[in-house]
Amino acid sequence: MSDEESRVLRSRRVISKQSVHSEQEDVARRTEEDRVFRTVSNGLVDLEHVISRKMEMRKKAEHLKNELMKEVDGHLNEFVNNLIEESTVLENTQSFYPGNAEKDSQKARGQRALPEHGKLFVSRRSLLDELFEVNHIRTIYHMFIALLILFILSTLVVDFIDEGRLVLEFDLLVYAFGKFPIVISTWLCMFLSTFLIPYGLFSAWARGYRASFHRSIRSVFFGLLFMTFQMLGLGFMPTYILLHHDLPPASRFIIILEQVRLIMKSHSFVRENVPRIFAFTKEKSSIVPVPQVTQYLYFLFAPTLIYRDSYPRNPSIRWGYVATKFAQVLGCLFYAYYVFVRLCIPLFRNISQEQFSLRVLVLCIFNSILPGVLVLFLAFFAFLHCWLNAFAEMLRFADRMFYKDWWNSTSFANYYRTWNVVVHDWLYYYAYRDFLWIFGRRFKSAAMLCVFTVSAVVHEYALGICFGFFYPVLFILFMCFGMLFNFILHDRRKGPIWNVIMWTSLFLGQGVLICLYSQEWYAQRHCPINNPAFIDFLKPRSWTCRLQLED
């Protein structure tokens, strides 16, 4: 009887458990049905709520992403810059002062230390190559191409209306680049002399320096020979040739740019290697650290003005990239041609014959802003981006930082540093820092003034020789307004308004340059002087040309 009762009790427990389980499933099913029913009945409201929530979350995520990327980019740049500076200081300390540090410090006590060199070449792309991968930036490039097409169409249509036919003579380009065989032969002489003479002088001085009993006299003698070559071989002779043969402006410009480039390169080669010979005399090594001829030859073609025995190199050459860059240089050349033909020549052809007034000058400056800005952009893109990248690619030169984001500058100090990094590096290491090394770090303002003066003189020299007259507009803008803006618009100026001020000043300066130099160019043609005195070369012809025409 007990067994039967126990079986009945177990069966009742099982049935009760099953009923409880079934009731729980029913409750869960009804709850799910109620939830589904509520979702379906309020489907529109829930859908809008979900979409709005997703949009809010997406905005928050994008905001957090931008903030995170800015913070990471700032910390990464700071870390890399500090790492580069520390590694460069360590490298130059080891190269200039080898051996025991205490002994070297005792030997160098009472002597001025050589300035440390912080230029470190690393593999990196040009900024525009990276930006052109963004569709928004590439569209701006397409806008400039569209503007070139409009210039071409307007020129063809006007010529067809005036002449009754299509005129494709490009007479301005033919004139500007005339007498080109003389340019080629002059460049060959300049290049071969720069390749042979500085290297030969340095090699002869270095190999006999340690054994010489009169090291100072030997150094002064070879230094004078090198300076004589710089002033006569690279300075006077090319200028005499282009003036003697009366070369046109573009041909003169090629020779002058190569003249300045080769002078700067030969100086860098000697400046970087002389300290190595001084350090070699303190060592026990018998191998004189004279660079190989191939290293110097590579440097003469490399798109940098800072000498190194070796540079970071790319594994291969992209010949398609080279062809594209040279095609873009050619396109910029024709672009500049149409800018002058459509915007400059019609404006300035007869302006020197008009009566001078403040209104005429102001209108001339503001009408010259557009062609001046276009010429500025074309010069930057053609030379600093296309030309230098083409040669860098052919030489597998991996450091392509020829410029930085100068268009984002909020100060002229930053603009001067980022517009042309190649020239800025040379001025910084061989003019500014060497000045401080010689005269002391108390004279930073004097060093800055020295750099500005050197840059202004070289720029004015190039324009004066190329145009064939002396009119120091660029020199005044550099020394007066450039120095003033360098202290007023300094690095502490941040914010969009300062970038607007920088661009406004830059545009106005380009308008002044194009206006005044174009006026002087046509005044020199309209009002020639048969027997000019020395004062006539210094006095701008555009100031008196109208009076001569009236007489």
Short mmCIF file of C-alpha atoms in Angstrom, two decimals, residues 49 83 123 171 176 201 219 275 277 314 321 342 347 417 429 433 448 488 493 514 533 548:
data_model
loop_
_atom_site.label_atom_id
_atom_site.label_comp_id
_atom_site.label_asym_id
_atom_site.label_seq_id
_atom_site.Cartn_x
_atom_site.Cartn_y
_atom_site.Cartn_z
CA HIS A 49 12.74 57.00 -32.30
CA LEU A 83 62.60 61.57 -31.18
CA SER A 123 61.01 58.81 -46.19
CA ASP A 171 54.85 84.26 -79.65
CA ALA A 176 60.67 84.48 -73.37
CA LEU A 201 89.71 71.85 -53.81
CA SER A 219 92.88 76.41 -44.77
CA PRO A 275 83.95 69.64 -39.50
CA ILE A 277 88.12 66.73 -41.32
CA ASN A 314 62.76 54.37 -52.67
CA TYR A 321 54.60 59.43 -62.16
CA ARG A 342 44.55 87.52 -71.23
CA LEU A 347 46.08 95.88 -68.89
CA ARG A 417 59.10 78.41 -42.79
CA TYR A 429 71.32 75.96 -40.91
CA ARG A 433 72.45 79.10 -36.89
CA MET A 448 66.92 87.01 -38.28
CA ILE A 488 53.19 91.34 -35.75
CA ARG A 493 48.57 84.37 -33.49
CA ILE A 514 52.70 92.50 -60.77
CA ALA A 533 73.96 107.90 -66.87
CA GLN A 548 58.87 112.06 -71.92
#
